[in-house]
PDB file of C-alpha atoms in Angstrom:
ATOM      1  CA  UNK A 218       9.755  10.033  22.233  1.00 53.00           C
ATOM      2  CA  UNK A 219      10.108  13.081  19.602  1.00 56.00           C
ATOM      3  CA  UNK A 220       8.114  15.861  20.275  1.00 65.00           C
ATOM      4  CA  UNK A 221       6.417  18.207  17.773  1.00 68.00           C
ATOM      5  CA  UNK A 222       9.499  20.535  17.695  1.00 72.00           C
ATOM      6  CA  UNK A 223      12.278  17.747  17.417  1.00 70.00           C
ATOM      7  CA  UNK A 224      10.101  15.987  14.451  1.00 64.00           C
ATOM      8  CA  UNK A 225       9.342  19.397  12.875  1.00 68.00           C
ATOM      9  CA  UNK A 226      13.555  19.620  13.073  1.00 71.00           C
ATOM     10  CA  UNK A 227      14.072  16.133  11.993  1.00 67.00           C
ATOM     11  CA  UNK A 228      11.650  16.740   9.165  1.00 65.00           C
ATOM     12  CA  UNK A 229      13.578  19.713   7.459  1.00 72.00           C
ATOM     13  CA  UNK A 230      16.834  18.314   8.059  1.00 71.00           C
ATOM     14  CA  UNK A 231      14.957  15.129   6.150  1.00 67.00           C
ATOM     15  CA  UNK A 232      14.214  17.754   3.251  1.00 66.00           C
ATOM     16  CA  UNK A 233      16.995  19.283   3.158  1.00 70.00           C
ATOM     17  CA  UNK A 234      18.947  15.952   3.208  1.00 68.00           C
ATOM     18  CA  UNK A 235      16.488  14.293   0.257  1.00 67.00           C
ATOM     19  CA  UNK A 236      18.056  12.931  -2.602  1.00 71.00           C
ATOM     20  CA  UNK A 237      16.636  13.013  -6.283  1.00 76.00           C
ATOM     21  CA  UNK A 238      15.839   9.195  -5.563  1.00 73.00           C
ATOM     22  CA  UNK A 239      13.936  10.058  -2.605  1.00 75.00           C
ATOM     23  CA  UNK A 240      11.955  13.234  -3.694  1.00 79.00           C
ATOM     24  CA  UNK A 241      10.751  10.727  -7.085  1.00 82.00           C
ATOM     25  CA  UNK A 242       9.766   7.805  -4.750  1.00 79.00           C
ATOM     26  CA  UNK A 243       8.042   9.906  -3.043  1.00 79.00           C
ATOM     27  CA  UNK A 244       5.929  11.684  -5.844  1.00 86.00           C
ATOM     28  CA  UNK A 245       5.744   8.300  -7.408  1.00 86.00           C
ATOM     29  CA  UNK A 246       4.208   7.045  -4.425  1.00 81.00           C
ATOM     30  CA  UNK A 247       1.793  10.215  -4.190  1.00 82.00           C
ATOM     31  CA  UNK A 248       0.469   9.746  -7.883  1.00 87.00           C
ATOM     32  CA  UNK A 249       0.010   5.873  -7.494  1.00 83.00           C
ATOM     33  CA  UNK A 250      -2.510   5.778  -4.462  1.00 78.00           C
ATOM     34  CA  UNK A 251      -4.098   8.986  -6.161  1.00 82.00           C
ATOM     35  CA  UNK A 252      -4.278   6.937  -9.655  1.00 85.00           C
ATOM     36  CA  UNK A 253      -5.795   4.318  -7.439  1.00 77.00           C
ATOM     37  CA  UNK A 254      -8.625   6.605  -6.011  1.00 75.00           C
ATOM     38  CA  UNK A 255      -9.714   7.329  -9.417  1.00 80.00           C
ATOM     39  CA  UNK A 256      -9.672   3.790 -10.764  1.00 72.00           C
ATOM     40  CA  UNK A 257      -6.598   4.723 -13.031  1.00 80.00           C
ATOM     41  CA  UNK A 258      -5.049   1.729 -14.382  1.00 80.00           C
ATOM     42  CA  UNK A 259      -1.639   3.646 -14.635  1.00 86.00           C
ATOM     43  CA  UNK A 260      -1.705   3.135 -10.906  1.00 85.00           C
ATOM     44  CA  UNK A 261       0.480   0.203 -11.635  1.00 85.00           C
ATOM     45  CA  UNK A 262       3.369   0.999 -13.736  1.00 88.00           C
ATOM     46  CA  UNK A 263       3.551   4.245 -11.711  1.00 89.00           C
ATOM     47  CA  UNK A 264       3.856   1.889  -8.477  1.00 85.00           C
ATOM     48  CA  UNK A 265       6.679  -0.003  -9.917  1.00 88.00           C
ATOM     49  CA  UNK A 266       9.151   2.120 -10.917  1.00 88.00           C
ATOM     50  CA  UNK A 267       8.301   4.649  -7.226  1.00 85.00           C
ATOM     51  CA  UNK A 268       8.553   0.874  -5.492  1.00 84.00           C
ATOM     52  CA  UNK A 269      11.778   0.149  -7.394  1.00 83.00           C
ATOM     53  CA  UNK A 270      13.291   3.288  -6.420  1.00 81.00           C
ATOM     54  CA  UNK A 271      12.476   3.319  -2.463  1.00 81.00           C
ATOM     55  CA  UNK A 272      13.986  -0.184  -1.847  1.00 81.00           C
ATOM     56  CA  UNK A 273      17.446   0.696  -1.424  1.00 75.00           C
ATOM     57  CA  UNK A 274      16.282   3.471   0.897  1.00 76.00           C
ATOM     58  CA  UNK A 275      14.341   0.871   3.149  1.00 76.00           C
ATOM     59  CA  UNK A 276      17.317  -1.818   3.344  1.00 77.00           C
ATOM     60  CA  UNK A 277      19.762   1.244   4.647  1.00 73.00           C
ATOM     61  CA  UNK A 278      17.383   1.961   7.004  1.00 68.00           C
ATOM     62  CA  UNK A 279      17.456  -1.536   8.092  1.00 71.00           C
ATOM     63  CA  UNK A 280      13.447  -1.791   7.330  1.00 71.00           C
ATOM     64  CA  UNK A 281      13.985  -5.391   5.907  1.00 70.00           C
ATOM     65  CA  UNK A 282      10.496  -6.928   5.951  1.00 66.00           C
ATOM     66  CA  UNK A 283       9.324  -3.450   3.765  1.00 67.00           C
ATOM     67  CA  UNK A 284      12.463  -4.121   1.261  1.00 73.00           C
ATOM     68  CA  UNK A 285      11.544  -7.088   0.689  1.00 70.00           C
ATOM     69  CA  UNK A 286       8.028  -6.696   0.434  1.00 69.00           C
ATOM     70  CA  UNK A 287       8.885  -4.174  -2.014  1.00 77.00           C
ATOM     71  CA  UNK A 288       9.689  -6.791  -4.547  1.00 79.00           C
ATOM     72  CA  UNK A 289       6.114  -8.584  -3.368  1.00 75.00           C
ATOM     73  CA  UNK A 290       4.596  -5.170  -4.495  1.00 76.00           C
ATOM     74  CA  UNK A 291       6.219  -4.984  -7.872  1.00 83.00           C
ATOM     75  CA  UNK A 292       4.963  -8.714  -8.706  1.00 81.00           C
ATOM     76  CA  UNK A 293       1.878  -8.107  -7.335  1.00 75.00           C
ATOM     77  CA  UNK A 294       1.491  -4.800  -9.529  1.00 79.00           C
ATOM     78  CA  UNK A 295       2.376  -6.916 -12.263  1.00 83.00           C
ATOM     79  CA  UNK A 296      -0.654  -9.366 -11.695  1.00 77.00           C
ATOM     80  CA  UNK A 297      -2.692  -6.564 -10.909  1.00 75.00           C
ATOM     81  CA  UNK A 298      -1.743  -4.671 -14.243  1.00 79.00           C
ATOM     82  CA  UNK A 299      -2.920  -7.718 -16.309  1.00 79.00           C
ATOM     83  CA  UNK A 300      -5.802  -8.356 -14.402  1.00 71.00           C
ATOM     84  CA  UNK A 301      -7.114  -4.681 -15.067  1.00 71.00           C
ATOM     85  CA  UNK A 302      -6.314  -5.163 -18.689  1.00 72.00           C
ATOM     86  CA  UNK A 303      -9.525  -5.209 -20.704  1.00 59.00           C
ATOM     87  CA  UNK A 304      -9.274  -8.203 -23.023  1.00 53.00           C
ATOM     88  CA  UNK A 305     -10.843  -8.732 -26.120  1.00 47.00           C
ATOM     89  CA  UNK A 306     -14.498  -9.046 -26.296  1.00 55.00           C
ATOM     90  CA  UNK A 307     -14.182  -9.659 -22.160  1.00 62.00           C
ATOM     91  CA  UNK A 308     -15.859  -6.732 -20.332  1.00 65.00           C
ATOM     92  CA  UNK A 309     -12.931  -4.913 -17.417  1.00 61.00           C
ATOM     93  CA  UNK A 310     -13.076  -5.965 -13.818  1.00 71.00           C
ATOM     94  CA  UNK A 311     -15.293  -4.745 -11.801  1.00 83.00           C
ATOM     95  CA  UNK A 312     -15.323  -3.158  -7.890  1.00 90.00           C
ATOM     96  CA  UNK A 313     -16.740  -5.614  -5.908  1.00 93.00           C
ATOM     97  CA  UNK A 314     -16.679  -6.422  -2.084  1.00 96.00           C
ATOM     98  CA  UNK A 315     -14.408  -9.326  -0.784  1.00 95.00           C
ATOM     99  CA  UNK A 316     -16.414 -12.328  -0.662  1.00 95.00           C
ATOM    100  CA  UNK A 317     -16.361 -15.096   2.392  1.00 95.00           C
ATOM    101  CA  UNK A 318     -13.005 -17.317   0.770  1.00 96.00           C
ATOM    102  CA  UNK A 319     -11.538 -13.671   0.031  1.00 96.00           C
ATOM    103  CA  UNK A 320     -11.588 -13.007   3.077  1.00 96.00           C
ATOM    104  CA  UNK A 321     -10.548 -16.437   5.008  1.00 97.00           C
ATOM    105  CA  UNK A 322      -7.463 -15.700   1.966  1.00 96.00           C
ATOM    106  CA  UNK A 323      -6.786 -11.841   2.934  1.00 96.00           C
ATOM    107  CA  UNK A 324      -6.633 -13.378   7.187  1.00 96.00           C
ATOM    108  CA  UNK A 325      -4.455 -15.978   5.899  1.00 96.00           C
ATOM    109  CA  UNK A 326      -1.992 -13.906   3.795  1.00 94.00           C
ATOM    110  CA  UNK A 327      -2.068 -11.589   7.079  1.00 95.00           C
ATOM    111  CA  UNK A 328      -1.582 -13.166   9.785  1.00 96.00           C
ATOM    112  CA  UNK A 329       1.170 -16.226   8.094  1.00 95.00           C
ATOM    113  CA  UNK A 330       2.957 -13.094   6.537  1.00 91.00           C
ATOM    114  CA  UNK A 331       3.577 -12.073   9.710  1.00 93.00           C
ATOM    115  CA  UNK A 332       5.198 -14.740  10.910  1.00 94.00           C
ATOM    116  CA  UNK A 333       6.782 -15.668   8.435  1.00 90.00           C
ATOM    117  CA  UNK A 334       8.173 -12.379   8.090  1.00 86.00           C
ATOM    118  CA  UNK A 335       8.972 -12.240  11.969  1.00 91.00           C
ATOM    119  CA  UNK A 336      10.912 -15.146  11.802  1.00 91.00           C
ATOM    120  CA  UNK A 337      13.239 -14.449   8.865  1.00 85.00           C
ATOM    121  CA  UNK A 338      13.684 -10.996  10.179  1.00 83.00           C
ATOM    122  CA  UNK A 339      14.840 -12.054  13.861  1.00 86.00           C
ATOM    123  CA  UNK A 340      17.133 -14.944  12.613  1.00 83.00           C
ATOM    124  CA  UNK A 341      18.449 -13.399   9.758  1.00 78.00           C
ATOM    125  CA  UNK A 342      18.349  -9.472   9.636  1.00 77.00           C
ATOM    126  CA  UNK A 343      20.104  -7.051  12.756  1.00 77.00           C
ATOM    127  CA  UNK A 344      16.221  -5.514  12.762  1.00 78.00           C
ATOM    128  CA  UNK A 345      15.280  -4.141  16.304  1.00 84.00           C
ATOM    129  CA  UNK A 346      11.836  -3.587  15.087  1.00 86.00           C
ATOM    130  CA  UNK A 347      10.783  -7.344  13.832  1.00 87.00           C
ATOM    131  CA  UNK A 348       7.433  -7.581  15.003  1.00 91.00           C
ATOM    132  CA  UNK A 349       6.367  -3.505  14.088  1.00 90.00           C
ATOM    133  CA  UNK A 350       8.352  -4.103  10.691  1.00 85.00           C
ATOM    134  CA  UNK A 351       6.457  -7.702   9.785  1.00 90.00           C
ATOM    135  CA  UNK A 352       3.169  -6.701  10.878  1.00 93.00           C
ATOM    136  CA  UNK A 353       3.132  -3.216   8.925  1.00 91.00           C
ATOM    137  CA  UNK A 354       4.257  -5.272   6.152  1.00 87.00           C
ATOM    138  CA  UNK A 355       1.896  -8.459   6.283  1.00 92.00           C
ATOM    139  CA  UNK A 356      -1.259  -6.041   6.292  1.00 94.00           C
ATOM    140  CA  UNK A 357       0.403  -3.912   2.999  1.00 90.00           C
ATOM    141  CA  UNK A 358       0.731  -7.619   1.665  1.00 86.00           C
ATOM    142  CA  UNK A 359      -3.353  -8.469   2.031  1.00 93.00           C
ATOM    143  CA  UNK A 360      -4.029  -5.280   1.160  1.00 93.00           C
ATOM    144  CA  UNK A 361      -1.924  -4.973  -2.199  1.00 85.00           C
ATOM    145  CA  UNK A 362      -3.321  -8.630  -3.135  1.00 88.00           C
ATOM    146  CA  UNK A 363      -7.238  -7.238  -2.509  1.00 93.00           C
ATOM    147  CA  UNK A 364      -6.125  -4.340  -4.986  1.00 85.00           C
ATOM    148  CA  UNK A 365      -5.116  -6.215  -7.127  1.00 80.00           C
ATOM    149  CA  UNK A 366      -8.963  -8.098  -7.607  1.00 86.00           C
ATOM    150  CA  UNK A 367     -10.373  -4.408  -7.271  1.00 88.00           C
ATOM    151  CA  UNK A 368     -11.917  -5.350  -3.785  1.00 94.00           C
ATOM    152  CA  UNK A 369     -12.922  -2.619  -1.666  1.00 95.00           C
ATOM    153  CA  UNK A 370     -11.222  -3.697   1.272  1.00 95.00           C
ATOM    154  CA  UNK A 371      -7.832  -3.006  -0.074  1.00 95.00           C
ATOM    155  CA  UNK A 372      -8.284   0.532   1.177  1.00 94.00           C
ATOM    156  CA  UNK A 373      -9.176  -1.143   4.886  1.00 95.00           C
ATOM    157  CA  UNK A 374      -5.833  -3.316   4.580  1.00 95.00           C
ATOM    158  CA  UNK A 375      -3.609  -0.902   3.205  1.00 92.00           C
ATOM    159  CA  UNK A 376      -4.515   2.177   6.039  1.00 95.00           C
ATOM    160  CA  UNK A 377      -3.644  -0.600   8.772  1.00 96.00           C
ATOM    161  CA  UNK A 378      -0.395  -0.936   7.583  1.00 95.00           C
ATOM    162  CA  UNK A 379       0.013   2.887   7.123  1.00 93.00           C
ATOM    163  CA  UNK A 380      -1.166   3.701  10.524  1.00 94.00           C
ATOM    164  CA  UNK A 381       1.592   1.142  12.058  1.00 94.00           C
ATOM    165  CA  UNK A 382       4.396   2.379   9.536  1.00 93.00           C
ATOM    166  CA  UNK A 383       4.134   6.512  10.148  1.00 91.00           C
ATOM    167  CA  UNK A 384       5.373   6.064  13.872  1.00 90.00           C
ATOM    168  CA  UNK A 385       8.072   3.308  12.679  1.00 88.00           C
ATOM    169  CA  UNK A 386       9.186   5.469   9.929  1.00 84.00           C
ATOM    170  CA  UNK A 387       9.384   7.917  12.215  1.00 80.00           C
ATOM    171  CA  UNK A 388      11.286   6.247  14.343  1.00 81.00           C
ATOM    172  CA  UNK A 389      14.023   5.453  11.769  1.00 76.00           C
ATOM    173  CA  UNK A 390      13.897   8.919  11.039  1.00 73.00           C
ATOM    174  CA  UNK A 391      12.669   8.250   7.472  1.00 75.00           C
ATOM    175  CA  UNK A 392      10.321  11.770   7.790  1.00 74.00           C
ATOM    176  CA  UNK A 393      10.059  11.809   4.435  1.00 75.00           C
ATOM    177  CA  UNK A 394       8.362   8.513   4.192  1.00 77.00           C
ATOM    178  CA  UNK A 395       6.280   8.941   6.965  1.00 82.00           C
ATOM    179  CA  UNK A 396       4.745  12.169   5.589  1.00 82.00           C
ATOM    180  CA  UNK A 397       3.979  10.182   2.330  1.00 80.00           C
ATOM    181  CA  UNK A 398       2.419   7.940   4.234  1.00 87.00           C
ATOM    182  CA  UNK A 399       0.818  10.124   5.827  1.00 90.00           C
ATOM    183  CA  UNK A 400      -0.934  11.883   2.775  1.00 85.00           C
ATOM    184  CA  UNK A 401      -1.231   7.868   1.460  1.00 84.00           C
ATOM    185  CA  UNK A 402      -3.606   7.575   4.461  1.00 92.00           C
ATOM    186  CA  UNK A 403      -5.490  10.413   3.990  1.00 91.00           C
ATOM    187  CA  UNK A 404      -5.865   9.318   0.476  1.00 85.00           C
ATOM    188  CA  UNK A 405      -7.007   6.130   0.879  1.00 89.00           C
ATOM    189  CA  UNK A 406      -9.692   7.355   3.192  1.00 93.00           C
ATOM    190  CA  UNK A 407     -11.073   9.241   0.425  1.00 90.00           C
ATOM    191  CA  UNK A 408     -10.305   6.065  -2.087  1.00 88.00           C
ATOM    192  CA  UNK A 409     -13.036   3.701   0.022  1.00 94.00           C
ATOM    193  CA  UNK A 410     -15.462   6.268  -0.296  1.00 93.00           C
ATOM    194  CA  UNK A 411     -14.659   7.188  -4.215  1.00 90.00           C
ATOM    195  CA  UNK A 412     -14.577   3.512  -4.870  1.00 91.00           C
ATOM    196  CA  UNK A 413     -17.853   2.359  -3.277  1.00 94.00           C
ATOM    197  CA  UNK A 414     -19.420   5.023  -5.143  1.00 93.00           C
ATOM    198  CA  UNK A 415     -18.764   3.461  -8.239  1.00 90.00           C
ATOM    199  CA  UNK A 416     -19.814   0.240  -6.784  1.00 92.00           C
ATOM    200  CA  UNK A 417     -22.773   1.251  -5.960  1.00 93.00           C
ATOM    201  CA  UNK A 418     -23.435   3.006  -9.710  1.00 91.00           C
ATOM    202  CA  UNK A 419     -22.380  -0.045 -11.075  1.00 88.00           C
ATOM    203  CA  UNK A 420     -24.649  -1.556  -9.558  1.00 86.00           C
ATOM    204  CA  UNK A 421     -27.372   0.577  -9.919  1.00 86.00           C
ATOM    205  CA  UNK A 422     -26.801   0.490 -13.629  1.00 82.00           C
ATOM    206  CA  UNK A 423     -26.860  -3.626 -13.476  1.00 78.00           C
ATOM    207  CA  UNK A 424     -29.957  -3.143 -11.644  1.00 76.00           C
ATOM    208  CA  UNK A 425     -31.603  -0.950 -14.106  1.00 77.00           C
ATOM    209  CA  UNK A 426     -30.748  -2.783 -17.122  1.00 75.00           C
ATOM    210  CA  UNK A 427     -32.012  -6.212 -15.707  1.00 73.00           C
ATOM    211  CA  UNK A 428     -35.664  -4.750 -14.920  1.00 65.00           C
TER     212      UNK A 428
END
């Protein structure tokens, strides 16, 4: 178990040890979920390249399941991008809360992600973390794929997955990472809140203009 003055260590030797591809996932990573809070559609491309960048990191630190649901991220950015896209004489899409079949989805992608993701890892990878490592990574997976359809939730999904990853990134003394986590949680705390209130003006405005 670290304590506060071993992890305070561990953290500058982490900065001082930082490469340029670490520092610019990590800033990447920063100015997507903050794009995201604001409803930026620039979230996207700005996820991609920070995602692209930090799975190299994640595979030397033997984090398998997050490497390779690094690549799930940059497809699922992709969709997401296109489904943000305002098309022509199409109005854009809309915050909403998950409905029922969202939902029975989200469970789905969870908990089969998991073990799906448990499985490959302890027959295939040298992970000593397979069940941490899959289920940090299913709950990223649900939550990426409720962002995506600009469902409240996401926020829910994604801060279960960053509350299990600080201690394992810890753990595999990736500081770094688990300080941008960190802030990411913090973040998306503030995210829920900013989004519902645009849910509920949205809706307000849908109300008004229907009476």
């Amino acid at each position: 178990m670290i304590n506060i003055h071993q992890w305070l260590q561990l953290f500058i030797d982490q900065v001082n040890q930082t490469t340029l591809w670490e520092w610019l996932a990590v800033i990447l990573g920063v100015a997507e979920v903050l794009l995201a809070k604001i409803n930026n559609i620039w979230l996207y491309p700005t996820g991609i390249v920070g995602t692209i960048t930090g799975i190299y990191i994640l595979m030397v630190a033997g984090l398998y399941a997050e490497s390779a649901l690094s690549i799930y991220y940059i497809v699922m950015s992709v969709y997401g991008w296109v489904h943000w896209i305002k098309r022509r004489d199409a109005p854009p899409v809309k915050i909403t809360w998950a409905t029922k079949q969202e939902w029975i989805i989200t469970i789905l992608i969870v908990v089969v992600g998991w073990v799906i993701f448990y499985v490959l890892l302890k027959k295939f990878t040298a992970s000593n973390v397979p069940v941490w490592d899959a289920w940090v990574s299913s709950t990223a997976w649900a939550g990426m794929w409720l962002l995506a359809r600009r469902k409240l939730e996401n926020w829910i999904l994604l801060n279960v997955s960053n509350l299990f990853a600080i201690p394992l990134l810890c753990y595999k003394h990736l500081i770094m990472f688990a300080t941008l986590t960190l802030i990411l949680f913090i973040v998306a705390i503030f995210g829920f809140f900013e989004w519902r209130a645009i849910w509920k003006k949205d809706n307000e405005t849908q109300l008004a203009l229907t009476t």
